[in-house]
Coordinates of C-alpha atoms in Angstrom, one line a residue:
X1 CA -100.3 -49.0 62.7
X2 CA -99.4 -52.4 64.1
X3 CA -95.7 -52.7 64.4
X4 CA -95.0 -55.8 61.6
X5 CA -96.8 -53.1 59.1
X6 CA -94.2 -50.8 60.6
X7 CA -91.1 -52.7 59.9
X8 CA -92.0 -53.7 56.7
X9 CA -92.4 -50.2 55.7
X10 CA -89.6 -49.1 57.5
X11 CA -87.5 -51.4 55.6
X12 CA -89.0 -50.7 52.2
X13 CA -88.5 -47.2 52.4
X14 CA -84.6 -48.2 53.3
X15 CA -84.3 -50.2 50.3
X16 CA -85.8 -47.3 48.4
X17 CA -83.6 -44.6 49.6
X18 CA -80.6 -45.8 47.8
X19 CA -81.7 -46.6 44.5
X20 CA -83.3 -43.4 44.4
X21 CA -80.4 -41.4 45.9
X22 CA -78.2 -43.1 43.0
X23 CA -81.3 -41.9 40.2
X24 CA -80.6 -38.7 41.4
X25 CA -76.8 -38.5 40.9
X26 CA -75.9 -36.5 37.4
X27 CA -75.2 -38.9 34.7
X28 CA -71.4 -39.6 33.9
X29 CA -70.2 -36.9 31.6
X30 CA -68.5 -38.1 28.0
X31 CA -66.0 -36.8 25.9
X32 CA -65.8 -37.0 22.5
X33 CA -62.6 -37.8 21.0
X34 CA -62.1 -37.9 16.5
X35 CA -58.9 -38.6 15.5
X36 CA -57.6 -39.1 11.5
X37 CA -55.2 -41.6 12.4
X38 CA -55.2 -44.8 14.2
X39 CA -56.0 -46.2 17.5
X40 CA -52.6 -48.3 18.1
X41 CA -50.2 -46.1 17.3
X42 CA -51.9 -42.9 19.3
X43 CA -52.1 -45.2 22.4
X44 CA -49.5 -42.9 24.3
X45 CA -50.6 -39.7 23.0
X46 CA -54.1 -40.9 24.3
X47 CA -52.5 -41.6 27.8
X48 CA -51.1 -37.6 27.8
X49 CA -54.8 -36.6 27.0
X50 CA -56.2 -38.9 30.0
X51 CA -53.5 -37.3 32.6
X52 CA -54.2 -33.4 31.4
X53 CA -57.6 -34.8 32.6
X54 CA -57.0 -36.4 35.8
X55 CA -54.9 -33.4 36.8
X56 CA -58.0 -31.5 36.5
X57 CA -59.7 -34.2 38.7
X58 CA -61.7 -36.3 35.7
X59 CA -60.5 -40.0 35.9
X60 CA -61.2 -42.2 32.6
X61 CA -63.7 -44.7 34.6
X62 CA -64.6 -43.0 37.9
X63 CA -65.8 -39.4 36.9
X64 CA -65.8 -39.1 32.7
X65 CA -65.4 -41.5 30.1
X66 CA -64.7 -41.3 26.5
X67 CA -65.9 -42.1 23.2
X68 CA -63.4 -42.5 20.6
X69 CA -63.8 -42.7 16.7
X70 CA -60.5 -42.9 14.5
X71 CA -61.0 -42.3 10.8
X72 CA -57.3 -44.5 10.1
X73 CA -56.9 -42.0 7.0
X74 CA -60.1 -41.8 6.0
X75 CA -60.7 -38.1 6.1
X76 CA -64.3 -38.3 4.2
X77 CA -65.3 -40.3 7.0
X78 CA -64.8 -36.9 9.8
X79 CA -67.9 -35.4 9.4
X80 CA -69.9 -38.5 10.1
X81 CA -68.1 -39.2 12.9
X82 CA -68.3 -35.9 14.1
X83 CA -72.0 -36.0 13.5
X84 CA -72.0 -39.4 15.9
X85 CA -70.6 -38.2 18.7
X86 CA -73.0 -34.9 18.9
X87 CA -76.0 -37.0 18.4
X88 CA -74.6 -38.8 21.4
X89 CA -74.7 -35.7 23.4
X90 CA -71.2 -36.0 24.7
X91 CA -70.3 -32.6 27.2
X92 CA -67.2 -32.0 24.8
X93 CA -65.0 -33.3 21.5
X94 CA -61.5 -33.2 21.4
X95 CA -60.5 -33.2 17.5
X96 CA -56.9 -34.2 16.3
X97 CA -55.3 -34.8 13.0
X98 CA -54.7 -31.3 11.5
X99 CA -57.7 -28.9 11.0
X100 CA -60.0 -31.2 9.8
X101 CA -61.2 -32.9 12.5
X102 CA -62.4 -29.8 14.1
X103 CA -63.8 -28.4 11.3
X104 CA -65.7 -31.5 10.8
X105 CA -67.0 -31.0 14.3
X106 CA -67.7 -27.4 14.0
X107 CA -69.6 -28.3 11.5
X108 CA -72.0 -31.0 13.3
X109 CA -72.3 -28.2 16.1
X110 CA -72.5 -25.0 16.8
X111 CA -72.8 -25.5 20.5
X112 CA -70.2 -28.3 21.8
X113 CA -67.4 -27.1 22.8
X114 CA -64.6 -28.3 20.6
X115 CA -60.7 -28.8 21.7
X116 CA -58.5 -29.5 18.8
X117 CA -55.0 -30.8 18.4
X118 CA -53.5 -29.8 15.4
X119 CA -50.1 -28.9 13.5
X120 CA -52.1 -26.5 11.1
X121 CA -52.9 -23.1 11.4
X122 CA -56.4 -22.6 13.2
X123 CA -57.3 -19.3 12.1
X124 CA -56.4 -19.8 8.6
X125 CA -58.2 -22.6 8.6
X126 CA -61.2 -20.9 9.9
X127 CA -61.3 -22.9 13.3
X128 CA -61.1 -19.4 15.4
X129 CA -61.5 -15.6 14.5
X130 CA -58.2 -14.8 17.1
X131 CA -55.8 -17.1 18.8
X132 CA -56.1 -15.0 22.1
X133 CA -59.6 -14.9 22.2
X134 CA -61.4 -17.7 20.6
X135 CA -65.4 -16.9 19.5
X136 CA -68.1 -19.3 18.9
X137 CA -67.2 -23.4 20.4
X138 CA -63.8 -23.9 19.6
X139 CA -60.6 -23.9 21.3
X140 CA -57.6 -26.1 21.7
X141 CA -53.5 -26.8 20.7
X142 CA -51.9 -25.5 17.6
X143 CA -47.9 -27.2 17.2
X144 CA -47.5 -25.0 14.4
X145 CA -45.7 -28.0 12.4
X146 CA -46.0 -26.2 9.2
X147 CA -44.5 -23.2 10.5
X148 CA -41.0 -25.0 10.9
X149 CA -41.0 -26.4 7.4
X150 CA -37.9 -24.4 6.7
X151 CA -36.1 -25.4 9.4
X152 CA -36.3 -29.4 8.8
X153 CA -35.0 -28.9 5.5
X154 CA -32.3 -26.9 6.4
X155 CA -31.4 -29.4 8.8
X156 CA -31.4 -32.4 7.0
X157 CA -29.6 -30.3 3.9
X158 CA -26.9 -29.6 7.0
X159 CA -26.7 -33.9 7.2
X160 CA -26.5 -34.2 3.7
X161 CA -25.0 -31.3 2.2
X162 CA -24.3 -32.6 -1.0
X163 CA -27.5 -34.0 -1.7
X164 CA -28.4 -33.6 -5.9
X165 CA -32.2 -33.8 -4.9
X166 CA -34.1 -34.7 -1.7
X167 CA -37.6 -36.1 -1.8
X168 CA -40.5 -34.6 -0.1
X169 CA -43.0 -36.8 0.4
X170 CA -47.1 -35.6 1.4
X171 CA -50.1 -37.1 2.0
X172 CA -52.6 -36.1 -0.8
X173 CA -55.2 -36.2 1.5
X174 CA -54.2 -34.0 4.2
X175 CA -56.2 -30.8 3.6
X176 CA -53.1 -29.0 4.7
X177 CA -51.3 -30.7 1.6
X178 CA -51.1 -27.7 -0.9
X179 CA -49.5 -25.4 1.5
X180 CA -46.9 -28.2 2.4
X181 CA -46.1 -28.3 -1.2
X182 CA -46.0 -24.5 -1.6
X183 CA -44.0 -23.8 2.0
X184 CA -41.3 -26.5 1.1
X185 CA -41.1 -25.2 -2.4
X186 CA -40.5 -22.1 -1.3
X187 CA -37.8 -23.3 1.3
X188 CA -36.3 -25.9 -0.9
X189 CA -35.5 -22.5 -3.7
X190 CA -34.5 -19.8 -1.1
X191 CA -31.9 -22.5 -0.1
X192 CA -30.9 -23.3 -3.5
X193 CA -31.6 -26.8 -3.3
X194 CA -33.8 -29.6 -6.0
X195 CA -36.4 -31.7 -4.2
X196 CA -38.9 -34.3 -5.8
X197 CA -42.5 -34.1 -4.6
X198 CA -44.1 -36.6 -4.2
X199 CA -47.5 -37.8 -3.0
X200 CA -48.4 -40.8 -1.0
X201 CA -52.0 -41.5 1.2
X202 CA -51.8 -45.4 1.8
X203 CA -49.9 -47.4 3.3
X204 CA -49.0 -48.9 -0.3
X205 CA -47.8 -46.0 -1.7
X206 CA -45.5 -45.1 1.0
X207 CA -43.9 -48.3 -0.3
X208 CA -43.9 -47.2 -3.6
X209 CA -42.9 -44.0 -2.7
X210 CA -39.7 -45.4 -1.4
X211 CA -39.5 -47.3 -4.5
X212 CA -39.5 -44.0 -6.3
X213 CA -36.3 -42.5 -4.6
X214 CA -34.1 -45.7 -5.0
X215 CA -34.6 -46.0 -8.5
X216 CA -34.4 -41.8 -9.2
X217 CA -31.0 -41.8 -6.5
X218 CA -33.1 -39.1 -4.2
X219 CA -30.2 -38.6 -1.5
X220 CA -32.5 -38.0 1.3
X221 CA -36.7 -37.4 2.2
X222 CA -38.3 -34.9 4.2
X223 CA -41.3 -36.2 5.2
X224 CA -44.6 -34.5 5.8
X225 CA -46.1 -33.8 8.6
X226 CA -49.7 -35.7 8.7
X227 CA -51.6 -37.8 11.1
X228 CA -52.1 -40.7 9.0
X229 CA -47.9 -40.5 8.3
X230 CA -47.8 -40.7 12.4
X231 CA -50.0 -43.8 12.3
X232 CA -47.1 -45.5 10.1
X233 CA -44.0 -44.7 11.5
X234 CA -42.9 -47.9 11.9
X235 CA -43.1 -48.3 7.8
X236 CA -41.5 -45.4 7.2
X237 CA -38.2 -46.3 9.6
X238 CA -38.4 -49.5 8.0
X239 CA -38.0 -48.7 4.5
X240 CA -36.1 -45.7 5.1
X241 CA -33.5 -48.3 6.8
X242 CA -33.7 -51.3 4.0
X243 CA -33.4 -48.1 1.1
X244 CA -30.1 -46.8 3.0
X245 CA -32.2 -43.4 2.8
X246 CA -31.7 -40.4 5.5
X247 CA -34.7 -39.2 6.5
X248 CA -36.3 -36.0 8.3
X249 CA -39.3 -36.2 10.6
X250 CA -41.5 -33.9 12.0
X251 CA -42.0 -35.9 15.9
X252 CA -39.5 -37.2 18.3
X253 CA -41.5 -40.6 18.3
X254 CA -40.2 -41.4 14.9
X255 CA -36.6 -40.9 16.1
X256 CA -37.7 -43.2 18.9
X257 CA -38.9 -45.9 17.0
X258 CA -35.1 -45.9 14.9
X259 CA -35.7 -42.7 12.5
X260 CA -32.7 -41.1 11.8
X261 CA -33.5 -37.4 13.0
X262 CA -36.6 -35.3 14.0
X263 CA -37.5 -31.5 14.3
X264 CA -40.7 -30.3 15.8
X265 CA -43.3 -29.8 18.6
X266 CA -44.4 -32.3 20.9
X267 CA -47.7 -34.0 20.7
X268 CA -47.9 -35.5 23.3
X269 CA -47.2 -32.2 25.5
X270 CA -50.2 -31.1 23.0
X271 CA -52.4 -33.8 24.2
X272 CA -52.0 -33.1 27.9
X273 CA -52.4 -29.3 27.2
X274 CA -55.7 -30.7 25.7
X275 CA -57.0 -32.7 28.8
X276 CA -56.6 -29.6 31.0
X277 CA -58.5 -27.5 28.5
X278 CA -61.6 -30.3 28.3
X279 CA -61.3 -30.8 31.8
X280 CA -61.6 -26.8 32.9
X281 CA -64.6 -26.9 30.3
X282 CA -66.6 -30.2 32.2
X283 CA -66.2 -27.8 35.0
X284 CA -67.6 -24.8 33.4
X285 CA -64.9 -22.2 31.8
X286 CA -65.7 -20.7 29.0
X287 CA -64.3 -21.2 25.6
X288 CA -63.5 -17.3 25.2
X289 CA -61.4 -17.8 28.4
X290 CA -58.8 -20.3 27.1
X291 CA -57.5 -19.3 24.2
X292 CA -55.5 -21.2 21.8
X293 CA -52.2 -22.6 22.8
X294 CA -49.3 -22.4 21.1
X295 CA -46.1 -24.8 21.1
X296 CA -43.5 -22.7 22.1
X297 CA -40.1 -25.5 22.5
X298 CA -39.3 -27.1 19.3
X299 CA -37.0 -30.2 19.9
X300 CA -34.2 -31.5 17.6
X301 CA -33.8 -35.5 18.2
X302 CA -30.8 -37.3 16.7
X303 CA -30.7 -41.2 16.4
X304 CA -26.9 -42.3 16.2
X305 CA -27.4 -45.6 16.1
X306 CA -29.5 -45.1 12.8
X307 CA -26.8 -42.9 11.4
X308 CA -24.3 -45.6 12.1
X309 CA -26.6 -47.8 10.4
X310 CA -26.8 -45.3 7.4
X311 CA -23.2 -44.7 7.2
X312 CA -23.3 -41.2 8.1
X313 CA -21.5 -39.0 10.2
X314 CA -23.0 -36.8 12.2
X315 CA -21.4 -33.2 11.8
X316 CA -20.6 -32.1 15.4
X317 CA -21.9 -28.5 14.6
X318 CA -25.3 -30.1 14.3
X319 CA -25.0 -32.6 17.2
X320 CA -24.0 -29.4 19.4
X321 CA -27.8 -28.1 18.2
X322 CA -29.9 -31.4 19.4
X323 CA -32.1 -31.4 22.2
X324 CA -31.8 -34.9 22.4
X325 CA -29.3 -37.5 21.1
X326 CA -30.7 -41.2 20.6
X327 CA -27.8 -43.8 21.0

């Protein structure tokens, strides 16, 4: 071989190597994420999911990326979105928004492992046989928000004690909504107290909603817990403020954002518990392994200025029992 042939194939074959050392790399694996709610106001739960990620080593961009589908409310729309995402072939689908969600993706497969996020009850909803030991492709983060339903209306009776009525409002379209109806029902008559249910699943009839307890005098509203209800907290402290009405929530972002009090889990504690969990799977645990976790630190969060706003005092007894005190 003369030695110009020799260079030139000398310098093909270095051209060559890396574009086939780069086919040979494995493809960038993607997560699936389907959410009820809204992209906007999730932005900082999302951030909690992407750092349970990196501290399992998968960096948004570098090592895993993911596909997101938000349903803003539209729960019919889950399936279908669920459907997308396993036709895309992604490596895992983190579900959030209650049980549906997952069930939704349960649904589309059989196979993909599944990580929810939600304040219902998974095994009553038929997500998992046991919480210790999940079967089949599903695991994930239960905050147990309907299990405290009791407990926020016995707080906010404690703010207003000589509330007449107090309005509990639900999103018809939460699949959880009947059992919200019946658990606060239930609370609402051990406790001796009159509430007025009412239902509200757009952004309109939240404002109608509000209209509803001015013109009935409903002393104060227990709000629902429900994904699409988290994609509007900024309506609700905003109508809650103009209508001069206390209100109960059931995350500390709506005491944040100038709600007058909050009781529950955290979600976005939920969502990093939800990266590590994805991020052990991309690496090859098995669902049975990890089983379902389970909030365990419910936080009371007060927002002073808001009472000041409302006109209320806040009795010191229940002061002495938040976790946190906005001022």
């Amino acid at each position: 071989m003369r030695r110009r042939e020799f260079i030139t194939l000398l310098g093909g074959a270095a051209v060559a190597w890396p574009l086939a050392a780069r086919a040979q790399q494995p493809a960038m694996p993607v997560i699936g994420f389907v959410g009820t709610g809204a992209a906007a106001p999730n932005e900082l739960y999302v951030a909690s999911l992407t750092n349970g990620l990196k501290s399992t080593g998968y960096i948004v961009g570098q090592n895993v990326s993911i596909e997101y589908r938000w349903a803003e409310g539209h729960y019919e729309q889950l399936f279908e979105m669920a459907a997308e995402l396993v036709a895309r072939n992604v490596a895992a689908i983190v579900a959030y928004g209650g049980n549906a969600p997952a069930q939704a993706a349960k649904s589309a497969s059989h196979t993909t492992p599944i990580v929810f996020i939600s304040g219902g009850d998974p095994v009553r909803g038929g997500l998992v046989a046991h919480l210790n030991r999940p079967e089949g492709n599903v695991t994930g983060v239960t905050m147990t928000f309907s299990a405290v339903v009791a407990k926020r209306l016995e707080l906010l009776h404690k703010l207003v004690p000589n509330a007449a009525t107090i309005g509990v409002l639900v999103n018809p379209n939460y699949p959880e909504a009947d059992s919200q109806r019946r658990e606060v029902q239930e609370s609402a008559s051990a406790m001796g107290q009159q509430i007025h249910l009412m239902n509200a699943g757009t952004a309109a009839e939240i404002d109608a909603a509000f209209a509803t307890l001015t013109q009935r005098a409903v002393s104060a509203l227990f709000v629902a817990n429900d994904p699409f209800f988290n994609s509007r907290r900024d309506q609700f402290v905003m109508l809650a403020a103009r209508h001069g009405i206390p209100a109960i929530y059931h995350t500390r972002e709506f005491a944040a954002a100038g709600g007058l009090m909050s009781y529950g889990s955290s979600i976005g504690e939920a969502f990093y518990q939800a990266g590590i969990y994805t991020g052990k799977i991309l690496k090859g645990a098995r669902l049975d392994d990890l089983p379902v976790m389970q909030a365990t630190k419910f936080e009371l969060v007060i927002n002073l200025k808001s009472a000041k706003a409302l006109g209320l005092d806040i009795p010191p007894t229940l002061l002495a029992l938040a976790d946190e005190v906005i001022e």
